[in-house]
XYZ file of C-alpha atoms in Angstrom:
370
model
C -49.489 34.167 28.293
C -46.981 36.705 29.603
C -47.784 38.770 32.653
C -48.909 42.349 32.049
C -46.289 44.975 32.821
C -48.917 47.342 34.169
C -50.563 47.311 37.583
C -54.303 46.819 37.852
C -56.600 48.920 39.982
C -57.916 52.493 40.126
C -56.173 53.658 43.238
C -53.651 56.473 43.128
C -50.669 54.127 43.632
C -51.615 52.030 40.569
C -52.218 55.115 38.427
C -48.908 56.704 39.455
C -46.958 53.481 38.786
C -48.515 52.983 35.346
C -47.902 56.612 34.341
C -44.271 56.342 35.461
C -43.836 53.180 33.325
C -45.454 54.835 30.299
C -43.180 57.872 30.640
C -40.077 55.735 31.216
C -39.472 56.887 34.788
C -39.893 53.391 36.181
C -38.829 49.950 34.923
C -36.410 49.020 32.126
C -37.970 51.391 29.592
C -39.377 48.667 27.328
C -42.931 49.650 28.325
C -42.452 53.355 27.639
C -45.049 54.809 25.312
C -44.043 56.348 21.965
C -45.580 59.713 21.175
C -46.592 60.919 17.726
C -43.840 63.513 17.977
C -41.234 60.776 18.419
C -42.656 58.655 15.589
C -42.658 61.723 13.356
C -39.070 62.618 14.234
C -38.001 59.043 13.411
C -39.627 59.340 9.987
C -42.088 56.530 10.660
C -45.281 58.587 10.312
C -46.367 61.820 8.688
C -48.481 64.208 10.759
C -50.765 66.903 9.358
C -53.813 68.827 10.544
C -57.238 68.669 9.004
C -59.754 71.443 8.454
C -60.829 71.433 12.110
C -57.328 71.220 13.479
C -57.439 67.479 14.093
C -54.237 65.560 13.589
C -54.048 63.164 10.665
C -51.426 60.434 10.974
C -50.255 58.266 8.085
C -47.418 55.716 7.973
C -44.396 56.607 5.875
C -43.386 54.134 3.160
C -40.225 52.321 4.137
C -37.497 51.443 1.604
C -37.124 47.811 0.660
C -33.826 46.083 -0.117
C -33.944 47.340 -3.713
C -34.600 50.937 -2.687
C -38.275 50.844 -3.684
C -41.022 52.125 -1.416
C -44.170 50.265 -0.576
C -46.961 50.352 1.973
C -48.007 46.813 1.146
C -47.095 43.909 3.423
C -44.584 41.392 2.106
C -46.363 38.223 1.012
C -45.232 34.637 0.635
C -44.411 34.215 -3.077
C -46.912 32.518 -5.340
C -45.960 29.648 -7.626
C -44.752 30.962 -11.006
C -47.330 30.709 -13.772
C -47.063 30.226 -17.544
C -43.522 28.876 -17.269
C -42.406 28.039 -20.819
C -39.198 26.990 -22.563
C -38.071 27.514 -26.150
C -34.990 25.705 -27.426
C -32.758 27.055 -30.176
C -29.352 25.735 -31.216
C -27.050 27.003 -28.471
C -29.499 28.336 -25.886
C -32.824 27.629 -24.190
C -35.011 30.638 -23.481
C -37.221 30.451 -20.400
C -40.089 32.829 -19.701
C -42.851 33.175 -17.122
C -45.599 35.594 -16.127
C -44.841 38.697 -14.103
C -45.329 37.942 -10.374
C -48.209 39.830 -8.775
C -47.654 39.147 -5.076
C -46.476 41.964 -2.805
C -42.759 42.247 -2.062
C -41.281 40.331 -4.999
C -37.487 40.140 -4.912
C -36.219 37.889 -7.693
C -36.718 34.518 -9.397
C -34.530 31.418 -9.135
C -33.947 29.066 -12.081
C -32.979 25.449 -11.345
C -31.763 22.857 -13.869
C -31.111 19.104 -13.945
C -30.264 16.415 -16.496
C -33.158 14.286 -15.230
C -36.691 15.045 -14.095
C -35.794 15.085 -10.399
C -35.839 18.301 -8.365
C -33.434 16.821 -5.800
C -30.790 16.544 -8.538
C -31.257 20.120 -9.749
C -28.759 22.941 -9.309
C -29.515 26.648 -9.337
C -28.245 28.249 -12.556
C -29.545 31.816 -12.298
C -31.270 34.444 -10.163
C -33.031 37.081 -12.246
C -35.337 40.036 -11.654
C -36.782 39.950 -15.182
C -39.350 37.488 -16.536
C -37.054 35.874 -19.127
C -33.739 34.023 -18.961
C -31.508 32.577 -21.667
C -29.573 29.468 -20.633
C -26.564 28.927 -22.916
C -26.072 25.184 -23.493
C -24.604 22.883 -26.139
C -26.515 21.954 -29.311
C -28.437 18.703 -28.981
C -28.879 19.085 -25.195
C -31.933 18.213 -23.114
C -32.563 19.603 -19.620
C -35.345 19.906 -17.056
C -36.061 23.283 -15.443
C -37.818 24.549 -12.335
C -38.407 28.134 -11.205
C -39.617 29.769 -8.013
C -40.002 33.329 -6.726
C -38.163 34.805 -3.719
C -39.534 37.822 -1.832
C -37.518 40.778 -0.521
C -37.122 39.003 2.819
C -35.387 36.081 1.051
C -38.359 33.787 1.676
C -38.883 31.343 -1.224
C -42.218 30.315 -2.621
C -43.188 26.989 -4.222
C -41.719 25.773 -7.492
C -43.844 26.117 -10.611
C -44.448 22.342 -10.509
C -42.967 19.217 -8.975
C -42.143 17.926 -12.452
C -39.496 19.784 -14.386
C -40.136 21.598 -17.639
C -38.322 19.673 -20.374
C -36.520 21.633 -23.077
C -34.067 20.671 -25.813
C -31.797 22.400 -28.274
C -31.507 21.327 -31.898
C -28.504 19.280 -32.938
C -25.802 20.605 -35.204
C -27.187 20.470 -38.718
C -23.718 19.637 -40.022
C -23.727 16.422 -37.989
C -27.225 15.565 -39.200
C -26.171 16.118 -42.809
C -23.105 13.915 -42.243
C -25.328 11.136 -40.872
C -27.591 11.309 -43.922
C -24.536 11.263 -46.202
C -23.254 8.103 -44.517
C -26.642 6.449 -45.013
C -26.582 7.421 -48.686
C -23.110 5.977 -49.160
C -24.131 2.667 -47.581
C -27.420 2.413 -49.492
C -27.461 -0.256 -52.249
C -30.016 1.861 -54.101
C -27.661 4.837 -54.305
C -24.844 2.500 -55.332
C -27.050 1.140 -58.109
C -28.024 4.602 -59.350
C -24.439 5.853 -59.182
C -22.990 3.017 -61.254
C -22.757 2.822 -65.030
C -25.546 1.151 -66.982
C -24.931 -2.554 -67.628
C -26.989 -5.327 -69.122
C -29.496 -6.609 -66.572
C -31.656 -9.684 -66.853
C -35.220 -8.640 -67.673
C -36.616 -10.884 -64.983
C -34.095 -9.563 -62.459
C -32.152 -11.602 -59.975
C -33.015 -12.119 -56.335
C -30.898 -9.075 -55.456
C -33.193 -6.834 -57.480
C -36.580 -8.269 -56.565
C -36.843 -5.803 -53.657
C -35.375 -2.891 -55.593
C -36.513 -1.114 -58.739
C -34.474 1.453 -60.592
C -34.343 3.161 -63.927
C -31.344 5.011 -65.308
C -30.364 7.024 -68.352
C -26.861 7.842 -69.469
C -25.226 9.902 -72.218
C -21.470 9.863 -72.033
C -20.457 10.568 -68.450
C -23.806 12.206 -67.559
C -26.269 9.922 -65.782
C -29.698 10.311 -64.235
C -31.898 7.814 -62.487
C -34.632 7.030 -60.005
C -35.014 4.032 -57.738
C -37.125 2.500 -54.980
C -35.846 0.148 -52.277
C -37.466 -1.895 -49.515
C -35.434 -4.454 -47.599
C -35.808 -6.853 -44.703
C -33.960 -4.497 -42.358
C -36.902 -2.117 -42.325
C -35.515 0.422 -44.750
C -37.638 2.007 -47.447
C -35.908 4.503 -49.709
C -36.685 6.555 -52.781
C -33.631 8.092 -54.451
C -33.221 10.422 -57.409
C -29.876 10.781 -59.149
C -29.846 14.133 -60.963
C -28.116 17.507 -60.934
C -31.531 19.176 -61.308
C -34.905 18.031 -59.970
C -38.277 19.676 -60.670
C -41.848 19.280 -59.466
C -44.429 21.282 -61.423
C -48.166 21.398 -62.058
C -48.919 20.383 -65.673
C -52.529 21.539 -65.289
C -51.586 25.126 -64.554
C -52.771 27.212 -67.491
C -50.145 29.852 -66.831
C -46.455 29.594 -67.634
C -44.905 26.456 -66.203
C -43.059 27.232 -62.977
C -41.585 24.740 -60.503
C -43.497 24.224 -57.288
C -40.343 22.579 -55.952
C -36.885 22.370 -57.493
C -33.301 21.389 -56.676
C -30.643 23.105 -58.746
C -26.925 22.577 -58.072
C -27.613 21.566 -54.483
C -29.950 24.499 -53.731
C -33.603 23.864 -52.911
C -35.985 26.352 -54.543
C -39.552 26.653 -53.183
C -41.632 29.605 -54.425
C -44.309 29.062 -51.766
C -44.349 26.812 -48.722
C -46.523 26.017 -45.726
C -44.339 24.585 -42.950
C -45.676 23.622 -39.532
C -42.257 23.338 -37.909
C -38.737 23.965 -39.209
C -35.223 23.942 -37.769
C -32.943 26.406 -39.530
C -29.379 27.133 -38.468
C -28.835 30.265 -40.582
C -31.825 32.251 -41.865
C -31.379 35.060 -44.373
C -34.703 36.781 -44.951
C -35.795 40.087 -46.418
C -39.112 40.296 -44.569
C -40.257 38.337 -41.522
C -43.882 38.548 -40.373
C -44.574 36.592 -37.186
C -46.900 36.560 -34.204
C -43.958 35.967 -31.858
C -40.185 36.191 -32.249
C -38.097 34.689 -29.444
C -34.312 34.976 -29.138
C -32.523 32.787 -26.623
C -29.239 34.733 -26.413
C -29.324 38.093 -28.200
C -31.233 40.167 -30.718
C -29.262 42.721 -32.719
C -30.860 45.487 -34.762
C -29.844 49.034 -35.751
C -33.422 50.195 -35.204
C -36.157 48.806 -32.981
C -39.735 50.060 -33.011
C -42.082 48.961 -30.259
C -44.821 50.228 -27.967
C -43.967 48.363 -24.760
C -40.683 46.976 -23.421
C -41.048 44.834 -20.303
C -38.279 43.536 -18.063
C -34.607 43.246 -18.919
C -32.029 46.019 -18.819
C -30.753 48.598 -21.284
C -27.479 50.454 -21.816
C -26.894 53.638 -23.820
C -23.756 55.600 -24.660
C -20.811 53.226 -24.989
C -17.745 53.997 -22.869
C -19.358 55.091 -19.618
C -18.740 53.968 -16.023
C -21.923 51.912 -15.644
C -21.220 48.528 -17.167
C -19.488 50.185 -20.099
C -22.328 52.666 -20.740
C -22.980 56.272 -19.734
C -26.638 55.493 -18.980
C -27.899 52.140 -17.743
C -31.387 50.999 -16.781
C -31.153 47.923 -14.567
C -33.623 45.048 -14.330
C -34.895 46.359 -10.985
C -35.844 49.708 -12.564
C -32.948 51.796 -11.242
C -31.319 54.344 -13.588
C -27.625 55.223 -13.473
C -26.254 57.957 -15.712
C -23.258 60.251 -16.060
C -24.925 62.366 -18.744
C -28.186 63.786 -17.428
C -29.979 66.626 -19.181
C -33.605 67.397 -18.370
C -35.770 70.371 -19.275
C -39.161 70.709 -17.617
C -40.670 72.471 -20.651
C -39.802 74.679 -23.621
C -41.143 77.931 -22.166
C -39.107 80.859 -20.874
C -39.734 79.775 -17.270
C -38.347 76.316 -16.795
C -36.169 74.002 -14.735
C -33.079 72.399 -16.258
C -30.794 69.653 -14.960
C -27.545 69.436 -16.896
C -24.878 67.117 -15.534
C -23.930 68.383 -12.071
C -26.032 71.576 -12.222
C -29.651 72.432 -11.540
C -30.784 75.731 -13.071
C -34.069 77.629 -12.750
C -34.992 80.172 -15.447
C -37.556 82.967 -15.204
C -38.273 84.754 -18.461
C -35.200 83.094 -19.991
C -33.126 84.711 -17.251
C -31.107 82.447 -14.984
C -32.539 82.868 -11.501
C -31.157 79.972 -9.416
C -28.163 77.676 -9.795
C -27.561 74.656 -7.576
C -24.479 72.474 -7.840
C -21.409 73.351 -9.895
C -21.080 77.110 -10.407
C -19.286 78.457 -13.464
């Protein structure tokens, strides 16, 4: 324990020495007392008088690194919660709950090829609660996230194990793989060939394969089933059109499923999970719509927009826009117009001028005078 800088005792010498230290007349000045007047002049406290003339002292909010004001102490960050990943084709979207601890600064995103935090590298620092990581199709990564407070003190990761996320492979490559399997299939070869005389009993080569074909001129159609010792089981249909319909439907016959000139037609479908590279739709009704990279629309209607940043007025000095709202909540604009109300007495801010009107008569102008 350090020794007290003040002298004990109630004698005059002790009192005089302590008063001189408190007023800075003795010692190195580190023990000098700070008065309310000095704290007020430094902007650290606000001083006002109550109804009976008593002073009321309150601390003044101090700016943080991001320019925000807070009276709350800065806390050690909590572990991120509800950390989720959604893989598309060329991006993985990550999202997490809004941090609630005091003094939040930003969030770090770490990524690795394996589920090992020591092998992870930081890929982003964001102030929002979503991040889109642009990766190659068919990729798999593990992710970790943690919060950092305004004093650059990190909190714990969301979990020791990484969050695994994958993007879908290129559908063109998948289609090519299926095409190669079709070309190498003996069943498809059988259905593609011309009809020839076949022994009714069938040879050994056909005992594990059944097929039926019809042909008129150069037009053929057929169906076949194959099971071989290599573990393959295939059902193939050779036709330019394929229909599935309900014969017990009393109404007009309509296909429940059809293939016509390479296009699949499904009037109604219930699909638990689907991977679609290009979706053209007239109406989409969904509980959630997530976009990993961008969402483009000429008109957007919503009640709440959380996180992210926005830019308006192309061609301005703030990231290419005249007005920009950053992720930290700051607003930058080169085209400001504000009217306090529509009455004859109002306050207007227009560009580099502030005008006060009284009875529609200009009373005060601050800024650029014309």
